[in-house]
Short mmCIF file of C-alpha atoms and ligand atoms in Angstrom, two decimals:
data_model
loop_
_atom_site.label_atom_id
_atom_site.label_comp_id
_atom_site.label_asym_id
_atom_site.label_seq_id
_atom_site.Cartn_x
_atom_site.Cartn_y
_atom_site.Cartn_z
CA UNK S 1 3.77 41.29 -72.79
CA UNK S 2 1.85 38.08 -72.79
CA UNK S 3 1.95 35.97 -69.71
CA UNK S 4 1.74 32.29 -70.19
CA UNK S 5 0.60 31.20 -66.77
CA UNK S 6 -1.42 33.43 -64.51
CA UNK S 7 -0.86 31.09 -61.59
CA UNK S 8 2.40 29.27 -61.20
CA UNK S 9 3.02 27.25 -58.05
CA UNK S 10 6.18 25.18 -57.85
CA UNK S 11 7.30 22.60 -55.38
CA UNK S 12 4.84 23.55 -52.66
CA UNK S 13 5.42 21.77 -49.38
CA UNK S 14 3.36 22.38 -46.30
CA UNK S 15 3.91 20.98 -42.84
CA UNK S 16 1.58 21.38 -39.88
CA UNK S 17 3.94 20.39 -37.11
CA UNK S 18 4.84 16.79 -37.84
CA UNK S 19 2.07 16.48 -40.40
CA UNK S 20 3.32 16.70 -43.99
CA UNK S 21 0.24 17.87 -45.87
CA UNK S 22 1.59 19.05 -49.24
CA UNK S 23 4.52 17.09 -50.58
CA UNK S 24 5.77 19.06 -53.56
CA UNK S 25 2.83 20.29 -55.61
CA UNK S 26 3.30 22.00 -58.97
CA UNK S 27 0.30 23.76 -60.45
CA UNK S 28 0.26 26.00 -63.48
CA UNK S 29 -2.95 27.65 -64.60
CA UNK S 30 -3.49 29.50 -67.86
CA UNK S 31 -5.41 32.68 -68.17
CA UNK S 32 -9.17 31.99 -68.57
CA UNK S 33 -8.69 28.38 -67.60
CA UNK S 34 -11.06 26.62 -65.20
CA UNK S 35 -9.18 24.03 -63.19
CA UNK S 36 -11.11 21.58 -61.08
CA UNK S 37 -9.39 20.00 -58.10
CA UNK S 38 -10.72 16.74 -56.72
CA UNK S 39 -9.43 14.23 -54.23
CA UNK S 40 -10.24 12.43 -51.01
CA UNK S 41 -10.82 14.26 -47.74
CA UNK S 42 -7.53 15.29 -46.18
CA UNK S 43 -5.56 15.08 -49.42
CA UNK S 44 -4.59 18.77 -49.13
CA UNK S 45 -6.94 20.49 -51.59
CA UNK S 46 -7.94 23.31 -49.26
CA UNK S 47 -4.39 23.74 -48.04
CA UNK S 48 -3.17 24.09 -51.62
CA UNK S 49 -5.74 26.79 -52.40
CA UNK S 50 -4.88 28.61 -49.19
CA UNK S 51 -1.19 28.53 -50.05
CA UNK S 52 -1.95 30.30 -53.33
CA UNK S 53 -3.19 33.47 -51.58
CA UNK S 54 -0.97 32.87 -48.57
CA UNK S 55 -3.75 32.41 -46.06
CA UNK S 56 -1.46 29.50 -45.28
CA UNK S 57 2.29 30.01 -45.39
CA UNK S 58 3.90 27.27 -47.52
CA UNK S 59 6.86 25.62 -45.84
CA UNK S 60 8.76 25.79 -49.11
CA UNK S 61 8.18 26.34 -52.81
CA UNK S 62 7.17 29.35 -54.84
CA UNK S 63 3.87 30.90 -55.83
CA UNK S 64 3.61 33.49 -58.58
CA UNK S 65 0.20 34.95 -59.37
CA UNK S 66 -0.23 37.43 -62.20
CA UNK S 67 3.49 38.07 -62.16
CA UNK S 68 3.62 38.75 -58.43
CA UNK S 69 5.83 36.62 -56.23
CA UNK S 70 3.34 35.91 -53.45
CA UNK S 71 5.91 34.61 -50.98
CA UNK S 72 8.47 37.39 -51.31
CA UNK S 73 8.79 39.53 -48.20
CA UNK S 74 8.89 42.55 -50.52
CA UNK S 75 5.39 41.85 -51.80
CA UNK S 76 2.59 43.86 -50.24
CA UNK S 77 0.42 40.84 -49.56
CA UNK S 78 -2.71 42.88 -48.81
CA UNK S 79 -2.43 44.55 -52.16
CA UNK S 80 -1.65 41.29 -53.95
CA UNK S 81 -4.66 39.54 -52.43
CA UNK S 82 -7.04 41.90 -54.20
CA UNK S 83 -6.12 40.05 -57.41
CA UNK S 84 -7.07 36.68 -55.98
CA UNK S 85 -10.66 36.21 -54.94
CA UNK S 86 -11.56 33.43 -52.56
CA UNK S 87 -14.91 31.82 -51.87
CA UNK S 88 -15.31 29.58 -48.84
CA UNK S 89 -17.49 26.59 -48.09
CA UNK S 90 -19.09 28.39 -45.14
CA UNK S 91 -19.56 31.72 -47.03
CA UNK S 92 -17.99 33.72 -44.17
CA UNK S 93 -20.13 36.77 -44.80
CA UNK S 94 -19.87 39.49 -42.16
CA UNK S 95 -23.12 39.01 -40.22
CA UNK S 96 -23.15 42.55 -38.81
CA UNK S 97 -23.23 44.17 -42.24
CA UNK S 98 -25.72 44.23 -45.10
CA UNK S 99 -24.96 42.48 -48.37
CA UNK S 100 -23.88 45.86 -49.72
CA UNK S 101 -21.66 46.48 -46.70
CA UNK S 102 -20.02 43.10 -47.17
CA UNK S 103 -19.08 44.01 -50.71
CA UNK S 104 -18.04 47.61 -50.11
CA UNK S 105 -15.73 47.00 -47.13
CA UNK S 106 -12.63 46.00 -49.08
CA UNK S 107 -13.49 48.36 -51.94
CA UNK S 108 -13.29 51.24 -49.52
CA UNK S 109 -10.58 50.14 -47.12
CA UNK S 110 -8.24 48.30 -49.50
CA UNK S 111 -8.99 49.64 -52.97
CA UNK S 112 -9.46 53.14 -51.58
CA UNK S 113 -12.74 53.93 -53.32
CA UNK S 114 -15.03 56.66 -52.06
CA UNK S 115 -18.31 55.58 -50.52
CA UNK S 116 -20.25 56.52 -53.64
CA UNK S 117 -17.85 54.72 -55.97
CA UNK S 118 -17.79 51.65 -53.74
CA UNK S 119 -21.57 51.57 -53.52
CA UNK S 120 -21.91 51.72 -57.30
CA UNK S 121 -19.32 48.97 -57.85
CA UNK S 122 -20.88 46.82 -55.14
CA UNK S 123 -24.35 47.18 -56.62
CA UNK S 124 -23.01 46.19 -60.02
CA UNK S 125 -21.34 43.12 -58.49
CA UNK S 126 -24.53 42.15 -56.65
CA UNK S 127 -26.40 42.57 -59.92
CA UNK S 128 -23.98 40.17 -61.60
CA UNK S 129 -24.86 37.47 -59.07
CA UNK S 130 -28.57 38.22 -59.41
CA UNK S 131 -29.01 39.87 -56.04
CA UNK S 132 -29.39 43.56 -56.85
CA UNK S 133 -32.65 43.58 -54.90
CA UNK S 134 -31.03 42.10 -51.77
CA UNK S 135 -28.39 44.78 -51.24
CA UNK S 136 -29.87 45.94 -47.94
CA UNK S 137 -30.46 42.49 -46.46
CA UNK S 138 -28.16 41.11 -43.78
CA UNK S 139 -26.73 37.60 -44.22
CA UNK S 140 -29.21 36.27 -41.65
CA UNK S 141 -32.05 37.30 -43.94
CA UNK S 142 -30.64 35.46 -46.96
CA UNK S 143 -30.73 31.80 -47.98
CA UNK S 144 -27.49 29.85 -48.12
CA UNK S 145 -27.38 30.10 -51.89
CA UNK S 146 -27.92 33.84 -51.75
CA UNK S 147 -25.23 34.21 -49.09
CA UNK S 148 -22.73 32.36 -51.23
CA UNK S 149 -23.57 34.58 -54.19
CA UNK S 150 -23.00 37.67 -52.04
CA UNK S 151 -19.65 36.16 -51.07
CA UNK S 152 -18.83 35.77 -54.76
CA UNK S 153 -19.88 39.38 -55.36
CA UNK S 154 -17.61 40.48 -52.50
CA UNK S 155 -14.68 38.90 -54.33
CA UNK S 156 -15.43 39.87 -57.92
CA UNK S 157 -16.12 43.50 -56.99
CA UNK S 158 -12.36 43.83 -56.49
CA UNK S 159 -11.83 42.68 -60.09
CA UNK S 160 -9.53 39.79 -59.28
CA UNK S 161 -7.48 38.04 -61.97
CA UNK S 162 -8.06 34.63 -60.40
CA UNK S 163 -10.85 33.19 -58.29
CA UNK S 164 -10.37 30.35 -55.83
CA UNK S 165 -13.41 28.33 -54.78
CA UNK S 166 -13.16 25.90 -51.86
CA UNK S 167 -16.20 23.63 -51.98
CA UNK S 168 -18.55 26.54 -52.66
CA UNK S 169 -21.69 24.41 -52.75
CA UNK S 170 -20.95 21.78 -50.09
CA UNK S 171 -22.81 23.60 -47.32
CA UNK S 172 -25.90 24.22 -49.44
CA UNK S 173 -29.22 22.43 -49.60
CA UNK S 174 -29.38 20.57 -52.94
CA UNK S 175 -32.05 22.84 -54.38
CA UNK S 176 -29.82 25.91 -53.84
CA UNK S 177 -26.70 24.50 -55.48
CA UNK S 178 -27.86 25.31 -59.01
CA UNK S 179 -28.05 29.07 -58.47
CA UNK S 180 -24.44 29.21 -57.28
CA UNK S 181 -23.16 27.01 -60.11
CA UNK S 182 -24.98 29.23 -62.55
CA UNK S 183 -23.15 32.29 -61.24
CA UNK S 184 -19.87 30.39 -61.52
CA UNK S 185 -20.69 29.41 -65.09
CA UNK S 186 -21.39 33.07 -65.88
CA UNK S 187 -18.03 34.04 -64.40
CA UNK S 188 -16.30 31.46 -66.52
CA UNK S 189 -18.01 32.75 -69.65
CA UNK S 190 -16.79 36.24 -68.83
CA UNK S 191 -13.25 34.84 -68.99
CA UNK S 192 -12.38 34.57 -65.29
CA UNK S 193 -9.55 32.22 -64.39
CA UNK S 194 -10.89 29.83 -61.76
CA UNK S 195 -9.53 27.10 -59.52
CA UNK S 196 -12.37 25.12 -58.02
CA UNK S 197 -12.29 22.46 -55.32
CA UNK S 198 -15.63 20.72 -55.49
CA UNK S 199 -17.50 17.44 -55.68
CA UNK S 200 -19.90 18.73 -58.32
CA UNK S 201 -18.85 16.30 -61.03
CA UNK S 202 -21.60 17.32 -63.42
CA UNK S 203 -20.31 20.89 -63.32
CA UNK S 204 -16.74 19.64 -63.75
CA UNK S 205 -17.70 17.63 -66.82
CA UNK S 206 -19.27 20.47 -68.73
CA UNK S 207 -17.40 23.51 -67.41
CA UNK S 208 -13.86 22.49 -66.47
CA UNK S 209 -10.92 22.69 -68.88
CA UNK S 210 -8.85 20.45 -66.70
CA UNK S 211 -9.36 18.17 -63.73
CA UNK S 212 -6.59 17.72 -61.18
CA UNK S 213 -6.71 14.70 -58.92
CA UNK S 214 -4.87 15.01 -55.59
CA UNK S 215 -4.13 12.33 -53.09
CA UNK S 216 -1.98 12.37 -49.98
CA UNK S 217 -0.46 15.80 -50.65
CA UNK S 218 0.45 15.22 -54.27
CA UNK S 219 -1.11 15.70 -57.69
CA UNK S 220 -1.56 12.14 -58.92
CA UNK S 221 -2.80 12.98 -62.40
CA UNK S 222 -4.52 15.67 -64.40
CA UNK S 223 -6.17 16.10 -67.76
CA UNK S 224 -9.39 17.02 -69.56
CA UNK S 225 -12.52 16.01 -67.63
CA UNK S 226 -13.49 13.30 -70.09
CA UNK S 227 -10.18 11.51 -69.83
CA UNK S 228 -9.95 11.77 -66.03
CA UNK S 229 -13.51 10.62 -65.48
CA UNK S 230 -13.78 8.02 -68.24
CA UNK S 231 -10.27 6.82 -68.51
CA UNK S 232 -8.09 7.56 -65.46
CA UNK S 233 -4.51 6.34 -65.71
CA UNK S 234 -3.98 5.64 -62.02
CA UNK S 235 -5.60 3.09 -59.82
CA UNK S 236 -6.13 5.64 -57.01
CA UNK S 237 -7.94 8.00 -59.37
CA UNK S 238 -10.11 5.18 -60.63
CA UNK S 239 -11.00 4.15 -57.08
CA UNK S 240 -11.87 7.73 -56.07
CA UNK S 241 -13.99 8.38 -59.16
CA UNK S 242 -15.78 5.08 -58.71
CA UNK S 243 -16.48 6.00 -55.11
CA UNK S 244 -18.02 9.42 -55.75
CA UNK S 245 -20.03 8.16 -58.72
CA UNK S 246 -21.67 5.55 -56.55
CA UNK S 247 -23.14 8.36 -54.42
CA UNK L 1 -37.72 56.94 12.81
CA UNK L 2 -38.63 59.19 9.88
CA UNK L 3 -37.06 62.07 11.78
CA UNK L 4 -33.83 60.08 11.94
CA UNK L 5 -33.49 58.58 8.46
CA UNK L 6 -35.69 60.76 6.25
CA UNK L 7 -35.39 64.13 7.89
CA UNK L 8 -36.65 66.70 5.38
CA UNK L 9 -34.88 69.68 6.88
CA UNK L 10 -31.60 67.85 6.83
CA UNK L 11 -32.24 66.75 3.27
CA UNK L 12 -32.67 70.36 2.21
CA UNK L 13 -29.56 71.40 4.06
CA UNK L 14 -27.44 68.50 2.80
CA UNK L 15 -28.66 68.65 -0.80
CA UNK L 16 -25.96 71.00 -2.18
CA UNK L 17 -23.21 68.87 -0.65
CA UNK L 18 -24.73 65.60 -1.85
CA UNK L 19 -25.32 67.10 -5.30
CA UNK L 20 -21.69 68.08 -5.68
CA UNK L 21 -20.81 64.52 -4.63
CA UNK L 22 -23.12 63.15 -7.30
CA UNK L 23 -21.49 65.36 -9.91
CA UNK L 24 -18.10 64.03 -8.93
CA UNK L 25 -19.31 60.43 -9.01
CA UNK L 26 -20.60 60.98 -12.53
CA UNK L 27 -17.38 62.72 -13.53
CA UNK L 28 -15.32 59.91 -11.98
CA UNK L 29 -17.38 57.28 -13.81
CA UNK L 30 -17.01 59.15 -17.08
CA UNK L 31 -13.23 59.06 -16.63
CA UNK L 32 -12.83 55.62 -15.15
CA UNK L 33 -15.14 53.63 -17.44
CA UNK L 34 -13.58 54.78 -20.75
CA UNK L 35 -10.13 54.37 -19.19
CA UNK L 36 -10.94 50.79 -18.19
CA UNK L 37 -12.46 50.07 -21.60
CA UNK L 38 -9.38 51.45 -23.30
CA UNK L 39 -7.04 49.44 -21.06
CA UNK L 40 -9.13 46.33 -21.66
CA UNK L 41 -9.11 46.82 -25.41
CA UNK L 42 -5.33 47.22 -25.44
CA UNK L 43 -4.91 44.06 -23.35
CA UNK L 44 -7.28 42.09 -25.59
CA UNK L 45 -5.53 43.25 -28.76
CA UNK L 46 -2.19 42.26 -27.27
CA UNK L 47 -3.68 38.89 -26.33
CA UNK L 48 -4.59 38.27 -29.97
CA UNK L 49 -0.85 38.20 -30.71
CA UNK L 50 -0.26 34.59 -29.86
CA UNK L 51 3.49 34.99 -29.35
CA UNK L 52 4.79 33.49 -26.07
CA UNK L 53 6.85 36.63 -25.35
CA UNK L 54 3.63 38.65 -25.32
CA UNK L 55 1.39 35.98 -23.94
CA UNK L 56 3.01 35.07 -20.65
CA UNK L 57 3.68 38.59 -19.33
CA UNK L 58 0.16 39.51 -20.36
CA UNK L 59 -1.40 36.60 -18.51
CA UNK L 60 0.65 37.42 -15.42
CA UNK L 61 -0.43 41.07 -15.60
CA UNK L 62 -4.12 40.27 -15.98
CA UNK L 63 -4.08 37.61 -13.27
CA UNK L 64 -2.20 39.86 -10.88
CA UNK L 65 -4.56 42.80 -11.16
CA UNK L 66 -7.66 40.67 -11.08
CA UNK L 67 -6.50 38.95 -7.90
CA UNK L 68 -5.47 42.24 -6.25
CA UNK L 69 -8.33 43.73 -4.21
CA UNK L 70 -9.01 47.16 -5.74
CA UNK L 71 -9.31 48.83 -2.34
CA UNK L 72 -5.87 47.57 -1.32
CA UNK L 73 -4.45 48.69 -4.66
CA UNK L 74 -5.96 52.12 -4.22
CA UNK L 75 -4.63 52.61 -0.70
CA UNK L 76 -1.26 51.30 -1.74
CA UNK L 77 -1.06 53.90 -4.50
CA UNK L 78 -2.37 56.68 -2.28
CA UNK L 79 -0.39 55.94 0.86
CA UNK L 80 2.56 54.08 -0.59
CA UNK L 81 3.65 56.13 -3.59
CA UNK L 82 4.45 59.28 -1.52
CA UNK L 83 7.22 57.22 0.10
CA UNK L 84 8.65 56.81 -3.39
CA UNK L 85 8.50 60.57 -3.78
CA UNK L 86 5.38 60.48 -5.92
CA UNK L 87 2.33 62.24 -4.57
CA UNK L 88 -0.53 61.88 -6.97
CA UNK L 89 -3.67 62.91 -5.13
CA UNK L 90 -6.82 60.88 -4.64
CA UNK L 91 -8.38 61.45 -8.05
CA UNK L 92 -5.30 60.32 -9.99
CA UNK L 93 -4.86 57.31 -7.71
CA UNK L 94 -8.44 56.22 -8.34
CA UNK L 95 -7.94 56.63 -12.08
CA UNK L 96 -4.75 54.55 -12.07
CA UNK L 97 -6.11 51.84 -9.79
CA UNK L 98 -9.22 51.49 -11.93
CA UNK L 99 -7.21 51.46 -15.13
CA UNK L 100 -5.20 48.54 -13.75
CA UNK L 101 -8.00 46.66 -12.04
CA UNK L 102 -11.07 47.13 -14.22
CA UNK L 103 -8.91 47.24 -17.35
CA UNK L 104 -7.94 43.66 -16.62
CA UNK L 105 -11.58 42.65 -16.23
CA UNK L 106 -12.65 44.47 -19.39
CA UNK L 107 -9.65 42.89 -21.11
CA UNK L 108 -10.82 39.38 -20.34
CA UNK L 109 -14.31 40.24 -21.56
CA UNK L 110 -13.01 41.67 -24.83
CA UNK L 111 -10.73 38.68 -25.26
CA UNK L 112 -13.63 36.25 -24.86
CA UNK L 113 -15.58 38.34 -27.39
CA UNK L 114 -12.76 38.29 -29.92
CA UNK L 115 -12.36 34.54 -29.51
CA UNK L 116 -16.10 34.05 -30.04
CA UNK L 117 -15.78 35.32 -33.62
CA UNK L 118 -15.09 32.42 -36.00
CA UNK L 119 -11.71 32.41 -37.69
CA UNK L 120 -13.40 32.25 -41.09
CA UNK L 121 -14.38 35.91 -40.60
CA UNK L 122 -10.75 36.99 -40.43
CA UNK L 123 -9.83 34.73 -43.34
CA UNK L 124 -12.55 36.20 -45.52
CA UNK L 125 -11.44 39.71 -44.63
CA UNK L 126 -7.76 38.98 -45.19
CA UNK L 127 -8.52 37.25 -48.51
CA UNK L 128 -9.98 40.52 -49.79
CA UNK L 129 -6.80 42.34 -48.82
CA UNK L 130 -7.68 43.82 -45.44
CA UNK L 131 -4.70 44.02 -43.10
CA UNK L 132 -4.69 42.23 -39.77
CA UNK L 133 -5.59 45.45 -38.00
CA UNK L 134 -8.35 46.38 -40.44
CA UNK L 135 -9.87 42.91 -40.12
CA UNK L 136 -9.82 43.35 -36.35
CA UNK L 137 -11.37 46.79 -36.47
CA UNK L 138 -14.07 46.36 -39.09
CA UNK L 139 -14.92 42.68 -38.89
CA UNK L 140 -13.94 41.12 -35.57
CA UNK L 141 -14.41 43.85 -32.96
CA UNK L 142 -17.96 44.88 -33.90
CA UNK L 143 -19.06 41.25 -33.62
CA UNK L 144 -16.98 40.67 -30.50
CA UNK L 145 -18.51 43.65 -28.69
CA UNK L 146 -21.99 42.62 -29.68
CA UNK L 147 -21.38 39.10 -28.37
CA UNK L 148 -20.21 40.28 -24.95
CA UNK L 149 -22.37 43.37 -24.52
CA UNK L 150 -24.13 42.01 -21.40
CA UNK L 151 -20.77 41.26 -19.75
CA UNK L 152 -19.40 44.68 -20.66
CA UNK L 153 -22.47 46.36 -19.19
CA UNK L 154 -22.40 44.22 -16.07
CA UNK L 155 -18.75 45.09 -15.49
CA UNK L 156 -19.53 48.76 -16.05
CA UNK L 157 -22.16 48.54 -13.31
CA UNK L 158 -19.53 47.18 -10.96
CA UNK L 159 -17.14 49.94 -11.92
CA UNK L 160 -19.67 52.66 -11.18
CA UNK L 161 -20.35 51.08 -7.79
CA UNK L 162 -16.64 50.83 -7.11
CA UNK L 163 -16.18 54.58 -7.61
CA UNK L 164 -17.43 54.83 -4.00
CA UNK L 165 -13.98 53.51 -3.03
CA UNK L 166 -12.77 57.00 -3.91
CA UNK L 167 -14.21 58.12 -0.55
CA UNK L 168 -11.37 56.29 1.19
CA UNK L 169 -8.78 58.53 -0.39
CA UNK L 170 -10.80 61.71 0.08
CA UNK L 171 -12.10 62.04 -3.46
CA UNK L 172 -15.25 64.12 -2.92
CA UNK L 173 -17.60 61.73 -4.67
CA UNK L 174 -21.15 60.87 -3.62
CA UNK L 175 -20.40 58.62 -0.65
CA UNK L 176 -17.63 60.87 0.66
CA UNK L 177 -19.80 63.98 0.50
CA UNK L 178 -22.72 62.17 2.10
CA UNK L 179 -20.50 61.17 5.00
CA UNK L 180 -19.30 64.76 5.28
CA UNK L 181 -22.89 65.93 5.44
CA UNK L 182 -23.67 63.26 7.98
CA UNK L 183 -20.87 64.34 10.28
CA UNK L 184 -21.95 67.97 10.01
CA UNK L 185 -25.62 67.27 10.68
CA UNK L 186 -25.19 64.38 13.13
CA UNK L 187 -27.86 62.56 11.18
CA UNK L 188 -27.77 59.54 8.80
CA UNK L 189 -30.25 61.10 6.36
CA UNK L 190 -27.51 62.16 3.86
CA UNK L 191 -26.29 58.55 3.67
CA UNK L 192 -29.83 57.44 2.88
CA UNK L 193 -29.93 60.11 0.18
CA UNK L 194 -26.72 58.75 -1.32
CA UNK L 195 -28.09 55.20 -1.25
CA UNK L 196 -31.26 56.31 -3.04
CA UNK L 197 -29.26 58.22 -5.64
CA UNK L 198 -26.98 55.23 -6.30
CA UNK L 199 -30.05 53.11 -6.80
CA UNK L 200 -31.67 55.63 -9.12
CA UNK L 201 -28.65 55.92 -11.41
CA UNK L 202 -27.84 52.20 -11.44
CA UNK L 203 -31.32 50.76 -11.68
CA UNK L 204 -31.87 51.68 -15.36
CA UNK L 205 -28.56 50.00 -16.15
CA UNK L 206 -29.67 46.90 -14.28
CA UNK L 207 -32.92 46.83 -16.26
CA UNK L 208 -31.05 47.25 -19.52
CA UNK L 209 -28.71 44.45 -18.52
CA UNK L 210 -31.62 42.10 -17.83
CA UNK L 211 -33.09 42.86 -21.22
CA UNK L 212 -29.77 42.23 -22.96
CA UNK L 213 -29.32 38.96 -21.06
CA UNK L 214 -32.80 37.80 -21.97
CA UNK L 215 -32.20 38.68 -25.58
CA UNK L 216 -28.89 36.79 -25.55
CA UNK L 217 -30.67 33.76 -24.09
CA UNK L 218 -33.42 33.95 -26.70
CA UNK L 219 -30.82 34.27 -29.43
CA UNK L 220 -29.06 31.16 -28.20
CA UNK L 221 -32.24 29.11 -28.32
N1 ATP Z 301 -4.38 24.57 -39.58
C1 ATP Z 301 -4.12 23.25 -39.58
N2 ATP Z 301 -3.43 22.70 -38.56
C2 ATP Z 301 -3.15 21.39 -38.54
N3 ATP Z 301 -3.50 20.53 -39.49
C3 ATP Z 301 -4.20 21.00 -40.54
C4 ATP Z 301 -4.54 22.38 -40.63
N4 ATP Z 301 -5.23 22.57 -41.78
C5 ATP Z 301 -5.32 21.35 -42.37
N5 ATP Z 301 -4.70 20.41 -41.63
C6 ATP Z 301 -4.56 19.00 -41.98
O1 ATP Z 301 -4.01 18.92 -43.26
C7 ATP Z 301 -4.58 17.85 -43.99
C8 ATP Z 301 -5.13 18.34 -45.30
O2 ATP Z 301 -6.20 19.20 -45.02
P1 ATP Z 301 -7.04 19.93 -46.15
O3 ATP Z 301 -8.07 20.72 -45.48
O4 ATP Z 301 -6.13 20.63 -47.09
O5 ATP Z 301 -7.68 18.68 -46.91
P2 ATP Z 301 -8.82 18.70 -48.02
O6 ATP Z 301 -8.28 17.92 -49.16
O7 ATP Z 301 -9.29 20.06 -48.28
O8 ATP Z 301 -9.95 17.83 -47.31
P3 ATP Z 301 -11.55 18.02 -47.34
O9 ATP Z 301 -12.02 17.39 -48.62
O10 ATP Z 301 -12.00 17.26 -46.15
O11 ATP Z 301 -11.84 19.46 -47.27
C9 ATP Z 301 -5.63 17.22 -43.09
O12 ATP Z 301 -5.07 16.08 -42.48
C10 ATP Z 301 -5.90 18.28 -42.08
O13 ATP Z 301 -6.27 17.72 -40.85
MG1 MG Z 302 -11.05 21.14 -47.85
#
């Protein structure tokens, strides 16, 4: 059975009290696709990502990931979330555990691996992000870039089908951004499906298959990076791209 | 003076009585501290359910037992419950009173600890598939406890001191036994012995607390 879309979100609305943050978003993502989401602050990019793994409960709409209806009450959400990795702006590593402990926790408690199995898988994941030699360091002993790579290892160790990145490099010093982008590029080359919210336009240009521009809770337009950056159809897109390129 | 307060003969004579009191104080502490910690943990976990139907009764409960003087609570249980046909004995009354009173204090400490852990920690844990309870157990609680360790220890000190309230309801703990010895010997030396023993068991805890507090201050800088 071939699945056309690995992520299929339809008609997502999200209200926070009186605030209408997502106003009917449709997003379909193909397997192995890298989708870049851009848009002004407050346009709902993070909320959209968080609706995809149900960290945020959409007010209405449907989300299907890898054939699983994420919003159905019959779905074991904890099980389903293993298939969707998420990387946060602020890393959110567990400060009381080593890098290895951060990666093994869900392997052991959710995926049910033995300690030995989990350790081996975690070391392999840390190796993939270039941090095999930092397994026994705590987050406090790692640089921001290294912490974010451990966070990526924590997600990929569970062998997700999709990875969500919410501004993974925004909290990093400029000289540390490259190491994280390099890991993301490696992931892409290995065929991972990725949805990335980021302001790294250079990365978007040469790694993204598609750029999605959001404004005010809606997808305004989307297309290949070249056409969105060089030749946007909408005035709002043009204004936003002009703004970030001036920086 | 020395003959009155530090009478060696009386010390020798009173020692077995005072020692059995000390044993009971330690036993009482070993029952009452874990009980209070357990009660506090339950209250704090309930408090993390932000539902109004849980929240308001919980707040009322905690406020009530924190405002209620523990000695009054103890005497009420000991002297009042028999009128309701329930005679529990001093030891059980102390255990219940402490569960209610110190549990509420421990509960507020745990709650502050849990709230000191950033929400991103739970989100990261949940995004990898951990359940709410697993995230609490493996990610939030260890950090929460570490963040409020000085407060937990300081409350524990208070609890150990408060075990002397057991003397009021004839629980043969250190203070009660010392008073017994005093009334037998007509001499205050046993009370002095009790005071010295309290100091000797609590002082290391006080030192430890100071070190933890200093470390917390240094960490904040
Ligand atoms: N938990 C919440 N409660 C109330 N309002 C929220 C909550 N989360 C987000 N919002 C609001 O929803 C709107 C969209 O937020 P969101 O974080 O999705 O925007 P964003 O596009 O990711 O912005 P940024 O680029 O600044 O990260 C904002 O107005 C924000 O204040
Ligand atoms: Mg955001």
